[in-house]
Short mmCIF file of C-alpha atoms in Angstrom, two decimals:
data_model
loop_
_atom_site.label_atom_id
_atom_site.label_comp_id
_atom_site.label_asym_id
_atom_site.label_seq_id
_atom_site.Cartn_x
_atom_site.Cartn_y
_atom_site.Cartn_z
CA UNK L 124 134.98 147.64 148.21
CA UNK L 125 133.10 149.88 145.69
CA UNK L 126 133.84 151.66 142.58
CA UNK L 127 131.83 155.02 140.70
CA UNK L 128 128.50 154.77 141.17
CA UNK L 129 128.24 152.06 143.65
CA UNK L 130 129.60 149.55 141.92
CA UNK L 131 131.66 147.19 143.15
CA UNK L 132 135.32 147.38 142.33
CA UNK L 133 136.83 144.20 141.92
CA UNK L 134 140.44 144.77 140.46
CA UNK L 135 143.47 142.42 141.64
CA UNK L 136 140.59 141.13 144.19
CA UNK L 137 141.54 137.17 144.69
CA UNK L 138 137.62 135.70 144.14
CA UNK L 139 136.94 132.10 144.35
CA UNK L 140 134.26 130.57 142.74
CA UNK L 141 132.59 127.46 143.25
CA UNK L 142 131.25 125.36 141.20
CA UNK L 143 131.86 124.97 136.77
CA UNK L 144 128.24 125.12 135.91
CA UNK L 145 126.31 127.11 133.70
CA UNK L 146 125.93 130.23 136.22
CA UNK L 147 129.99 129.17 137.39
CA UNK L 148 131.60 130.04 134.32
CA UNK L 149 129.32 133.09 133.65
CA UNK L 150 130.12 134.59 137.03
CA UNK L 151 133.93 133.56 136.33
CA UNK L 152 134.32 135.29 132.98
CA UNK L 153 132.80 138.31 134.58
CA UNK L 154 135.03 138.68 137.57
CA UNK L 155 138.34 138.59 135.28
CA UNK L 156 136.85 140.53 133.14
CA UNK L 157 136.41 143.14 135.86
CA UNK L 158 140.22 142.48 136.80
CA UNK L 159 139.51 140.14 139.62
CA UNK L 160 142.37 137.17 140.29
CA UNK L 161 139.43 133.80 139.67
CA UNK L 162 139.93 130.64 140.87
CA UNK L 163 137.43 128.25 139.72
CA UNK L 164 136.74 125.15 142.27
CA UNK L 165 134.99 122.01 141.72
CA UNK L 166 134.70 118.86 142.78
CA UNK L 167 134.41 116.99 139.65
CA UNK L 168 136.52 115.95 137.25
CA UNK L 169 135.10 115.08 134.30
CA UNK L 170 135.26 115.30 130.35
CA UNK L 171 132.89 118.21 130.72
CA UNK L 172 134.51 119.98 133.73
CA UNK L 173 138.32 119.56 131.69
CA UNK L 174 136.55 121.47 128.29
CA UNK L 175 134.85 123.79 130.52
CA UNK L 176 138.15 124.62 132.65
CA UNK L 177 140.12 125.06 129.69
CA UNK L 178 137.88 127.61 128.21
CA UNK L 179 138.18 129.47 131.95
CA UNK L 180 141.73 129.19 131.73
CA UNK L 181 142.40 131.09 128.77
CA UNK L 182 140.47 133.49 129.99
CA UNK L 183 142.88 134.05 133.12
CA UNK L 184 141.07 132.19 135.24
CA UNK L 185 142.56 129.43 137.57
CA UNK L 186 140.79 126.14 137.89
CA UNK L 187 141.25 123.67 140.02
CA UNK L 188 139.11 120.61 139.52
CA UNK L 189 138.63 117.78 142.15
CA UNK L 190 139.33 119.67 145.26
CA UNK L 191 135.88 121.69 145.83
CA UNK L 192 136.23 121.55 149.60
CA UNK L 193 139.81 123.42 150.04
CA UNK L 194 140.09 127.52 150.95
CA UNK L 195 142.62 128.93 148.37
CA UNK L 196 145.42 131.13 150.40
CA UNK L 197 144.92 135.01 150.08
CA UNK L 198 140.71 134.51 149.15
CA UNK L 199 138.87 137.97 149.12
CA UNK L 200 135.34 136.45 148.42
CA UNK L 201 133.60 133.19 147.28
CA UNK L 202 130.68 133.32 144.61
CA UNK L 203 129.00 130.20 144.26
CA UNK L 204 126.56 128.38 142.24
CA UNK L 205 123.66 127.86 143.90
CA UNK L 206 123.52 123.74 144.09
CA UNK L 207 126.54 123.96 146.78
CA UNK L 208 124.81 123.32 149.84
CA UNK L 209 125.53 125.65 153.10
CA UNK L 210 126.75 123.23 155.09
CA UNK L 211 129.78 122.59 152.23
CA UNK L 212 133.29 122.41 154.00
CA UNK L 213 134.49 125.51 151.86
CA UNK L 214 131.80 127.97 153.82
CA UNK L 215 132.94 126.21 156.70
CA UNK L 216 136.61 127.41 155.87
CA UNK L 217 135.23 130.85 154.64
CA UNK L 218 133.34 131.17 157.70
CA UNK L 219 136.34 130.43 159.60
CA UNK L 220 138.59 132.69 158.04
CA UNK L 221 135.76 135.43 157.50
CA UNK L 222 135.69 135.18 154.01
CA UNK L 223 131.49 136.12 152.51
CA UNK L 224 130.09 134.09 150.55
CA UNK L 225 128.03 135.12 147.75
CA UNK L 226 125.97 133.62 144.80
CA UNK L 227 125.78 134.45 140.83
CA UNK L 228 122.33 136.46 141.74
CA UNK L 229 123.72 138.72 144.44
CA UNK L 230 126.85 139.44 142.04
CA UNK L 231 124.92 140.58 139.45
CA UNK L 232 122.64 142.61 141.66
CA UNK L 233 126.17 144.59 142.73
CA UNK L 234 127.01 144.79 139.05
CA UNK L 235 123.90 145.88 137.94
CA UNK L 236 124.46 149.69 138.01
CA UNK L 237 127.08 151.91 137.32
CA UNK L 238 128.61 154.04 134.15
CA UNK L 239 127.33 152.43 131.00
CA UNK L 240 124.78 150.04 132.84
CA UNK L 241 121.15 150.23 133.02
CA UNK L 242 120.03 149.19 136.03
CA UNK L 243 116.52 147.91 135.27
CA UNK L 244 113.97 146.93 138.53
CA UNK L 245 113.44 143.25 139.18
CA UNK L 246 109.72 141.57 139.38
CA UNK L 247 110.85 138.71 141.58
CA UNK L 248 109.28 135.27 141.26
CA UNK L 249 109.34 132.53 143.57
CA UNK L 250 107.64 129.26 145.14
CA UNK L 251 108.30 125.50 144.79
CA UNK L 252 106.15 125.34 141.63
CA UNK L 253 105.01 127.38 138.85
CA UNK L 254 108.03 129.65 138.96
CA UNK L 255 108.91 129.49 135.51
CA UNK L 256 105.46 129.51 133.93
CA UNK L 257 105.09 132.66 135.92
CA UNK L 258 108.15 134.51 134.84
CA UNK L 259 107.66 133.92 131.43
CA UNK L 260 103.57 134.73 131.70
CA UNK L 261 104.91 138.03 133.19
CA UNK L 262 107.49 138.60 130.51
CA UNK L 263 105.08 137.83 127.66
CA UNK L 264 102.40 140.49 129.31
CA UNK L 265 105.51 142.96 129.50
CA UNK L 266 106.45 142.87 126.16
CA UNK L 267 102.56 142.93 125.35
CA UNK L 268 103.17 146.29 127.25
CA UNK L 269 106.23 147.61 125.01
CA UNK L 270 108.70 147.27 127.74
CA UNK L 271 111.98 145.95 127.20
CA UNK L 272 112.21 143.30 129.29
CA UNK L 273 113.61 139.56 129.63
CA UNK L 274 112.68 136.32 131.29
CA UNK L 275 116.12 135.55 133.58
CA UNK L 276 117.76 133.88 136.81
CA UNK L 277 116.76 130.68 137.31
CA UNK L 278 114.64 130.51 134.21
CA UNK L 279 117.85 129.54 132.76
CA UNK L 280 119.81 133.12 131.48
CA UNK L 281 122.12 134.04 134.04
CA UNK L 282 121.53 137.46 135.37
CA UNK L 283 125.11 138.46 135.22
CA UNK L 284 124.85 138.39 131.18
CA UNK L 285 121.54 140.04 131.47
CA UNK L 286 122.45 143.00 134.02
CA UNK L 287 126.19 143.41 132.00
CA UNK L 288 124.52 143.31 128.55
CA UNK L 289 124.16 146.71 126.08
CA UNK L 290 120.61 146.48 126.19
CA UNK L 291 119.11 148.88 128.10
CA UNK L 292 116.23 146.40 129.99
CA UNK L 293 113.13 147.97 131.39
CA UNK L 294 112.09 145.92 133.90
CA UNK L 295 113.44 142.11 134.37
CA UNK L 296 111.24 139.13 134.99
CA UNK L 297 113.05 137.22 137.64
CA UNK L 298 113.13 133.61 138.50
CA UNK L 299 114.80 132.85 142.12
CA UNK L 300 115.79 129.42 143.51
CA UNK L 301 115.19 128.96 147.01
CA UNK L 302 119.27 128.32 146.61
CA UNK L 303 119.97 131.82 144.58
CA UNK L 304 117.80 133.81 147.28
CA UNK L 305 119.94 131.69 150.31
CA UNK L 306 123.12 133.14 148.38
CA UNK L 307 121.43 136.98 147.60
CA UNK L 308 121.45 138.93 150.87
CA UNK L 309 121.37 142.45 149.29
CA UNK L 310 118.28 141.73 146.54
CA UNK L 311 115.63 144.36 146.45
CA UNK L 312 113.18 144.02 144.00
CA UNK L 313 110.19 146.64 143.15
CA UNK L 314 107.83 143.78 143.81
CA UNK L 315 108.01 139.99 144.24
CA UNK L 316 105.81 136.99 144.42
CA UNK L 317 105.54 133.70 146.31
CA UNK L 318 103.58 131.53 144.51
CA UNK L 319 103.42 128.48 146.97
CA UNK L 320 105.21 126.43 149.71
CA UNK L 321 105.28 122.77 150.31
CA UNK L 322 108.30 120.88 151.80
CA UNK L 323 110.96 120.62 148.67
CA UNK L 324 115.30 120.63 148.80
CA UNK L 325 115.03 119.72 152.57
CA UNK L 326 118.72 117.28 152.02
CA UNK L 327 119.46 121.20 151.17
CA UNK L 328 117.95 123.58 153.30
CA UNK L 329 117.70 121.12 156.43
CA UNK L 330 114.29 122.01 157.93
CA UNK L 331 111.27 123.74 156.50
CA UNK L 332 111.71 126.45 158.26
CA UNK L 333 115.15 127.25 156.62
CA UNK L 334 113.86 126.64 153.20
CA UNK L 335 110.82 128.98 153.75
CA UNK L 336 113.24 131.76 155.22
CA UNK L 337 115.56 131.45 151.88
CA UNK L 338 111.67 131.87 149.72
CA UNK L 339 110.72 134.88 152.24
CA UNK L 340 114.21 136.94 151.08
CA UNK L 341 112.16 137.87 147.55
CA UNK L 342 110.22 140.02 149.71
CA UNK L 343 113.00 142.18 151.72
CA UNK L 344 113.15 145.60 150.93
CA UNK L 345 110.24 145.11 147.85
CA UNK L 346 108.77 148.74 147.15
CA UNK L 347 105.77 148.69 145.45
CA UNK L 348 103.93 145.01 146.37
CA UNK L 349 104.50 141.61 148.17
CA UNK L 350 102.28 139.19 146.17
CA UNK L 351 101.19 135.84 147.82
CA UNK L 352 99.04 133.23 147.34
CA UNK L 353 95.61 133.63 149.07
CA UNK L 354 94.97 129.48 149.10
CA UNK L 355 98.82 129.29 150.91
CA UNK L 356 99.01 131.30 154.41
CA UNK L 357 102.07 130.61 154.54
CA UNK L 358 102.82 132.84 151.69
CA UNK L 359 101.04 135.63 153.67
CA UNK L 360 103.06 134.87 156.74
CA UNK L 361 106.39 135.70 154.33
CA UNK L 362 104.91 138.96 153.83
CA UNK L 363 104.50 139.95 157.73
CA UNK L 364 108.03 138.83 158.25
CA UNK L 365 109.41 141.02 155.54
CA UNK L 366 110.90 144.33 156.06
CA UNK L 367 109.63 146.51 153.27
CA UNK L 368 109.59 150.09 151.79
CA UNK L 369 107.12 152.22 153.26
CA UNK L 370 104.10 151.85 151.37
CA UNK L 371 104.52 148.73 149.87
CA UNK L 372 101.41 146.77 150.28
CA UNK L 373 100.55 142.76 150.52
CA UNK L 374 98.66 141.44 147.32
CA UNK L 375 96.69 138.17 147.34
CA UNK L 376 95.84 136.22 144.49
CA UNK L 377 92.99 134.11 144.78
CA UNK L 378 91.02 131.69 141.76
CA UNK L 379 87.86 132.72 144.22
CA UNK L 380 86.43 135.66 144.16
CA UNK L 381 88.49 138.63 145.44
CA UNK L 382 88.81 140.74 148.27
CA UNK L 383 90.16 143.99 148.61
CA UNK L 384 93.70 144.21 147.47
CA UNK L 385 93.32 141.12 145.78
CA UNK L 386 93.08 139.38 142.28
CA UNK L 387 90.98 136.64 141.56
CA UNK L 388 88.16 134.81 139.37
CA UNK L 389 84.55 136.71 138.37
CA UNK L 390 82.63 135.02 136.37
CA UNK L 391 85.30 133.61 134.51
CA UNK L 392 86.86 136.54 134.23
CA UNK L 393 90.27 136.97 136.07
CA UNK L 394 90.06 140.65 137.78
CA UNK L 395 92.03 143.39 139.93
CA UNK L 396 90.98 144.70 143.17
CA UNK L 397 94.30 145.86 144.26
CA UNK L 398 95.38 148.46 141.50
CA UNK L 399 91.94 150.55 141.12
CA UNK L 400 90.12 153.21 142.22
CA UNK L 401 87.97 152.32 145.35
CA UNK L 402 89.07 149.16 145.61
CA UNK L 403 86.60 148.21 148.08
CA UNK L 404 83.52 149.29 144.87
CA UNK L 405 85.54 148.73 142.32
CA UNK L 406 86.95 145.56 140.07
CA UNK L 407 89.00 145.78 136.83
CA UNK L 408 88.41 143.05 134.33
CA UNK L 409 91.83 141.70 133.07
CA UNK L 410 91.41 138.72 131.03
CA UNK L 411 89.13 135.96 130.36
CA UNK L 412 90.03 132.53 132.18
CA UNK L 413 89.67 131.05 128.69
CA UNK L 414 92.69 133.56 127.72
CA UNK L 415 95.06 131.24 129.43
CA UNK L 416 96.70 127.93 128.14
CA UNK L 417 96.18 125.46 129.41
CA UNK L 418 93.28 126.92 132.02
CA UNK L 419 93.51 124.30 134.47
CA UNK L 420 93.49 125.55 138.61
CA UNK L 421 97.03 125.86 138.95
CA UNK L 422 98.15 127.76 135.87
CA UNK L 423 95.23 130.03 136.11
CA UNK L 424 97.37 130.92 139.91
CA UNK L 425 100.36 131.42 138.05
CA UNK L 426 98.35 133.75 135.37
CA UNK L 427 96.84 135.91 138.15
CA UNK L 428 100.25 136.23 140.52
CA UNK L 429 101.79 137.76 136.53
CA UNK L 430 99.46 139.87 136.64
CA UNK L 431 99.34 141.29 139.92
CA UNK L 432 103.30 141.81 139.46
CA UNK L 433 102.69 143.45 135.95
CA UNK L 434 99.93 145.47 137.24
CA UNK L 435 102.15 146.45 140.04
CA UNK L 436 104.59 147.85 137.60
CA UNK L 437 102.09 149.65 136.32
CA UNK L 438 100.97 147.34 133.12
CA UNK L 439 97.20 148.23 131.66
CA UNK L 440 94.42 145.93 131.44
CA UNK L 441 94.96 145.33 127.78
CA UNK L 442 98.55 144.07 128.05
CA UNK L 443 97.78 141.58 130.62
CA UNK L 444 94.77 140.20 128.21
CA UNK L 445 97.65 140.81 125.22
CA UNK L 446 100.15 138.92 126.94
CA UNK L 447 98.32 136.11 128.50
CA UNK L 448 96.85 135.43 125.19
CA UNK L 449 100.10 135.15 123.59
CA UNK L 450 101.98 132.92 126.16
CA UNK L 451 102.22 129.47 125.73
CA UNK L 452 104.18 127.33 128.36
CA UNK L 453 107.24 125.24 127.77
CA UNK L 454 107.07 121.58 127.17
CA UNK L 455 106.42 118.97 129.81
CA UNK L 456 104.14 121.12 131.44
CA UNK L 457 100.41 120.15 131.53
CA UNK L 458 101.26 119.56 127.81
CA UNK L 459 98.49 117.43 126.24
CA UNK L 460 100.26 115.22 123.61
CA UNK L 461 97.46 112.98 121.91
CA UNK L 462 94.08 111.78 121.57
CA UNK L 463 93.71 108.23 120.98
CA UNK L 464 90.04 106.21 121.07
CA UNK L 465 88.58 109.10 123.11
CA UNK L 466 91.63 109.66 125.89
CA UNK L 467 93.70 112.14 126.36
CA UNK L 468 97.33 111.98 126.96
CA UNK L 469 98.71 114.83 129.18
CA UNK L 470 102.42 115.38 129.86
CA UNK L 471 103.38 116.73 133.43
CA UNK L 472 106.94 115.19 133.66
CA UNK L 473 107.87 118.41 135.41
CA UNK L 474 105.90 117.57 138.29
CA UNK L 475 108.84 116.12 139.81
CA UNK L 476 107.35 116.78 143.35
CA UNK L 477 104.49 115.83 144.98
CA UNK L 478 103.25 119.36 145.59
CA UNK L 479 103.33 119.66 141.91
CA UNK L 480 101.69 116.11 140.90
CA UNK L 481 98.65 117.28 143.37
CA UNK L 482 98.10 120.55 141.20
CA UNK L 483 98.14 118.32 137.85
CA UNK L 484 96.07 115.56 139.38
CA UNK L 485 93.67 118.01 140.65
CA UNK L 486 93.01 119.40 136.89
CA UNK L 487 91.13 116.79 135.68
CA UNK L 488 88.40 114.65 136.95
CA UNK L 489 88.43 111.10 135.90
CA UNK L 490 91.97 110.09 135.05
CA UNK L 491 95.16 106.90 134.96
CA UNK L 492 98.19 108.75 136.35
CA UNK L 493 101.19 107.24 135.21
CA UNK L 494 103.83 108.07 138.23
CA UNK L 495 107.15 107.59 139.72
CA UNK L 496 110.74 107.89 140.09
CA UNK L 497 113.39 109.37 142.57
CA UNK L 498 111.38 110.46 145.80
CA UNK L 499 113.62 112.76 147.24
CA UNK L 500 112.88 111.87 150.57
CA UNK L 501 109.00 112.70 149.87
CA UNK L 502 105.89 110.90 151.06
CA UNK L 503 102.81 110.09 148.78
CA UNK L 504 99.59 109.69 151.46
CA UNK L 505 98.18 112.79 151.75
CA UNK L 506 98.53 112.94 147.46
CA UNK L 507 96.82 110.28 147.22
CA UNK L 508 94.00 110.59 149.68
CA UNK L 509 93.35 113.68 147.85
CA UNK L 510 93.54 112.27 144.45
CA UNK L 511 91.41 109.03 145.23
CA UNK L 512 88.10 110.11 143.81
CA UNK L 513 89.38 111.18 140.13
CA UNK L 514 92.05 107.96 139.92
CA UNK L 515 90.72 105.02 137.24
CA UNK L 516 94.00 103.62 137.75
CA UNK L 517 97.74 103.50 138.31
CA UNK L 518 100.78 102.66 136.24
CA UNK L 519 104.11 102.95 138.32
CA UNK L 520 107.88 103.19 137.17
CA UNK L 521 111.15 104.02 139.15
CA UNK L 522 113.40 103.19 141.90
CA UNK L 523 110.69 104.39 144.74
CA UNK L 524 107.68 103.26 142.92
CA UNK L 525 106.60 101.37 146.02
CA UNK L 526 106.23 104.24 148.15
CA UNK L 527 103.64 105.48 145.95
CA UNK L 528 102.46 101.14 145.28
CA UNK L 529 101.77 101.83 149.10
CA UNK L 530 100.33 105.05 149.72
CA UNK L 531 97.92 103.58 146.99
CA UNK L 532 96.89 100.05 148.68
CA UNK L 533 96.16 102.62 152.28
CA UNK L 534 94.30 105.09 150.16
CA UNK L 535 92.94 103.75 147.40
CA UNK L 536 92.66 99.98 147.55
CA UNK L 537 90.02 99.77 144.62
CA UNK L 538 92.18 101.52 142.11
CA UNK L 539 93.34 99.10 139.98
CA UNK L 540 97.50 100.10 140.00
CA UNK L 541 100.47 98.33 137.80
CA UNK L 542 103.79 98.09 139.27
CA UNK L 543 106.19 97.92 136.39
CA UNK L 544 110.07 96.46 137.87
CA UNK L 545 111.77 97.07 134.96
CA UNK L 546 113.72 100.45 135.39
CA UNK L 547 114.85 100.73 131.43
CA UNK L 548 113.90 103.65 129.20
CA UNK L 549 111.37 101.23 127.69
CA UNK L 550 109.28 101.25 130.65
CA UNK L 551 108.00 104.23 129.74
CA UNK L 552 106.20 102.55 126.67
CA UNK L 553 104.77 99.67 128.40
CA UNK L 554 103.75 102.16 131.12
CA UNK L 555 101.26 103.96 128.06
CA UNK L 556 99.97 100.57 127.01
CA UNK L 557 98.71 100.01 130.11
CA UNK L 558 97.46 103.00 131.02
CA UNK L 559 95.74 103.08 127.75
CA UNK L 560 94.02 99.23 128.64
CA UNK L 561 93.00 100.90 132.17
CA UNK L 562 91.73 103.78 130.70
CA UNK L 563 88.33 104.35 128.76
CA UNK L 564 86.54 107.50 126.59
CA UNK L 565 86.60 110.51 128.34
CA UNK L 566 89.69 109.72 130.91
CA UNK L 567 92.83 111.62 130.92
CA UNK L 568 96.48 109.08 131.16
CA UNK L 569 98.67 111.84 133.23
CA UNK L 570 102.11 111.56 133.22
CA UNK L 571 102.97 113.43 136.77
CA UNK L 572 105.49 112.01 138.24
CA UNK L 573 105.84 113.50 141.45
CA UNK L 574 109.79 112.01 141.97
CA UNK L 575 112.65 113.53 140.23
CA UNK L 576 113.73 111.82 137.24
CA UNK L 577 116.98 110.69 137.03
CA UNK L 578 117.08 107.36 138.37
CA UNK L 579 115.51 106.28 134.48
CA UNK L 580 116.27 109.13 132.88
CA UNK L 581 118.71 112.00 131.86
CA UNK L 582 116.36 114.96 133.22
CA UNK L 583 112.97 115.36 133.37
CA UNK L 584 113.12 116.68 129.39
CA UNK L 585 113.96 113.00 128.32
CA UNK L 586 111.17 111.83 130.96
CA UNK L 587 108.67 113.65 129.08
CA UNK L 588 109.98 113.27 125.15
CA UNK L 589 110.00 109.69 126.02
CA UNK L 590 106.25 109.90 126.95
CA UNK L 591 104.86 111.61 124.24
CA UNK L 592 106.61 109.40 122.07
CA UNK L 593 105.55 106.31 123.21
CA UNK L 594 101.91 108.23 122.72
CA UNK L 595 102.59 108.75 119.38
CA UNK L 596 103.65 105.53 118.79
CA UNK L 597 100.45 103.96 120.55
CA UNK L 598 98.34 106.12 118.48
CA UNK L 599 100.04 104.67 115.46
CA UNK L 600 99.36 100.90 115.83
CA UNK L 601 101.07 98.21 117.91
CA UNK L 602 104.33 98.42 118.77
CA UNK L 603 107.21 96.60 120.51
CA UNK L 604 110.26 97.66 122.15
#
């Protein structure tokens, strides 16, 4: 049911939606804003979810907390946040009844034109790492551009606030969840990006072949370029699956040197073959690899695949350089912490999968990698076989530690490798001091977990805080805890 303009009219519409999180209650002030009938659902029933539905409620909303998994009578349409897994009884019920199903990114895509809106074109990001280091590189060379533009989705702003806001956006720099594209049937965005795939959310997706479908949706309908990562085929594979505009072309990014229709590394130079004049001649010069913080393999991917979106768009040369320049990441990733007698302390607690601890681990050459946590179902040999050559040692914490204790004695039995048992906060600062004794002048101790961390640990945030101040602390003299 539509309104003026295409946009969806959703007065006295009975809307469900699931789930009292951040993107929940966004997408739930919206719709009764809009003159929808909300019900809120969620399974919890907590402190949090009571202050939270009270909020909701006098804003019209119904909630209903501890039931997530019952169909209210009468339901028009279910938006839900995008941790609720597919297989949740409520689709099953919406299925059933014929009820869609949406998420908070395919409402706001609806919502994002009509009288008084400004419906600004999406550069899509997404990948199971890097995403939001690339959506903010790509927002910082925007704004080094003079657009008016905003780092959003998944990145932490819900769209919905973005897309419903007075501000008349540009262009938006989009982070997407293999969960928000499952949820987003309708996206189109001018161009999109897959950075990477490695098995990640399988408990949610089921199979890898799912969970690389849900990543391939960024590139339906895309206009202007599909971007994907030369080192990945399967990123490439996305691409010839994808139903696109006419015209729309397939853009590699490479840290060789590039092809045709391709950006890469020249001489430490990062350079466009894809948005030029006789691209098979000709090479534009975008920024220096030294341009980027930190420059280390992975996050020089992440600066290129910005680029080729901005450049797509129709950025210049100078406000890549500009922007690149002026971006710095957020903590906890590849954040170097300390010095102390000649080592350096690096903080990767985002790495919370392995995909993401090989990138860190592969940044530096001799190193003590401080590691564990909450697997997730992952396994640790082929991360370690890969790793062997750089690793001076190996300092492990967390409920699966072992799985990594034993990827280590197969792969790397001469790596010397402490198993700390004690699964306290405190761990973390024994887990320094002996990194530190394994380590000597001219190693790196990285903290890259590759496991999630909440077995020990509030989020991966605390993970890392934790680390660098244990660092600090080692750094300041002994210490006990």
């Amino acid at each position: 049911m539509t309104g003026a303009a295409g946009t969806e009219d959703f007065t006295g519409r009975h809307v469900v939606v699931a789930g009292l999180g951040v993107s929940g209650v966004s997408a739930a002030r919206v719709l009764a804003r809009l003159g929808a009938r909300v019900t809120v659902v969620d399974g919890g029933d907590g402190e949090g979810h009571r202050v939270r539905a009270a909020e909701l409620e006098q804003a019209g909303a119904i909630v209903r907390l501890g039931d997530g998994a019952t169909l209210p009578e009468g339901t028009d349409l279910i938006v839900t946040s995008p941790g609720w897994r597919p297989d949740s009884p409520l689709f099953a019920t919406a299925a059933e009844h014929g009820v869609p199903v949406w998420g908070d990114v395919e409402l706001a895509w609806r919502l994002r034109e009509g009288p008084g809106r400004h419906a600004a074109p999406w550069l899509a990001v997404t990948g199971t790492n890097g995403k939001t280091t690339t959506v903010r590189m790509l927002a910082s060379v925007l704004e080094a551009a003079g657009l008016r533009t905003a780092a959003v989705g998944n990145i932490g702003t819900p769209l919905l606030d973005v897309v419903l806001s007075e501000t008349p956006y540009d262009v938006l720099a989009v982070e997407l969840s293999s969960y928000q594209l499952h949820w987003a049937p309708s996206v189109r965005a001018h161009s999109a990006a897959v950075l990477n795939l490695a098995p990640d959310h399988l408990d949610w997706h089921g199979t890898m072949a799912a969970y690389a479908a849900d990543k391939g949706r960024v590139y339906q309908g895309n206009e202007v370029a599909c971007v994907h990562n030369v080192a990945d085929p399967a990123t490439e594979a996305l691409v010839r699956e994808a139903d696109v505009v006419e015209g729309c072309r397939a853009i590699g990014f490479t840290l060789g040197s590039p092809r045709p229709s391709q950006f890469g590394v020249v001489d430490g130079f990062l350079v466009d073959r894809a948005f030029v004049s006789d691209r098979q001649k000709n090479a534009q010069e975008l920024a220096e690899v030294s341009d980027i913080t930190p420059a280390v393999p992975h996050n020089v991917a992440n600066a290129l695949a910005a680029a080729a979106l901005a450049r797509a768009f129709g950025v210049e040369p100078a406000a890549v350089r500009e922007g690149l320049r002026a971006f710095r990441p957020d903590a906890h990733r590849i954040e170097h912490v300390a010095d102390v007698d000649g080592v350096a302390y690096v903080d990767d607690s985002k790495a919370t999968n392995t995909h993401a601890a090989e990138a860190s681990l592969a940044a530096y050459d001799s190193l003590v990698w401080i590691a564990g946590g909450l697997a997730k179902g992952a396994t640790f040999d082929a991360l370690v076989a890969g790793a062997v050559s750089r690793l001076r040692g190996a300092v492990l914490i967390g409920a699966d530690r072992d799985l990594i204790a034993q990827a280590l004695a197969r792969h790397a039995p001469d790596v010397p490798v402490v198993d700390l048992e004690r699964t306290d906060t405190g761990a973390m600062a024994e887990a320094v001091r002996e990194a530190a004794r394994l380590a000597g002048p001219g190693d790196t101790v990285l903290m890259a977990p590759a496991c999630a961390s909440m077995d020990m640990f509030t989020n991966y945030n605390e993970r890392g805080q934790v680390f660098a101040e244990a660092v600090h602390a080692l750094a300041s003299g002994p210490a006990t805890d």
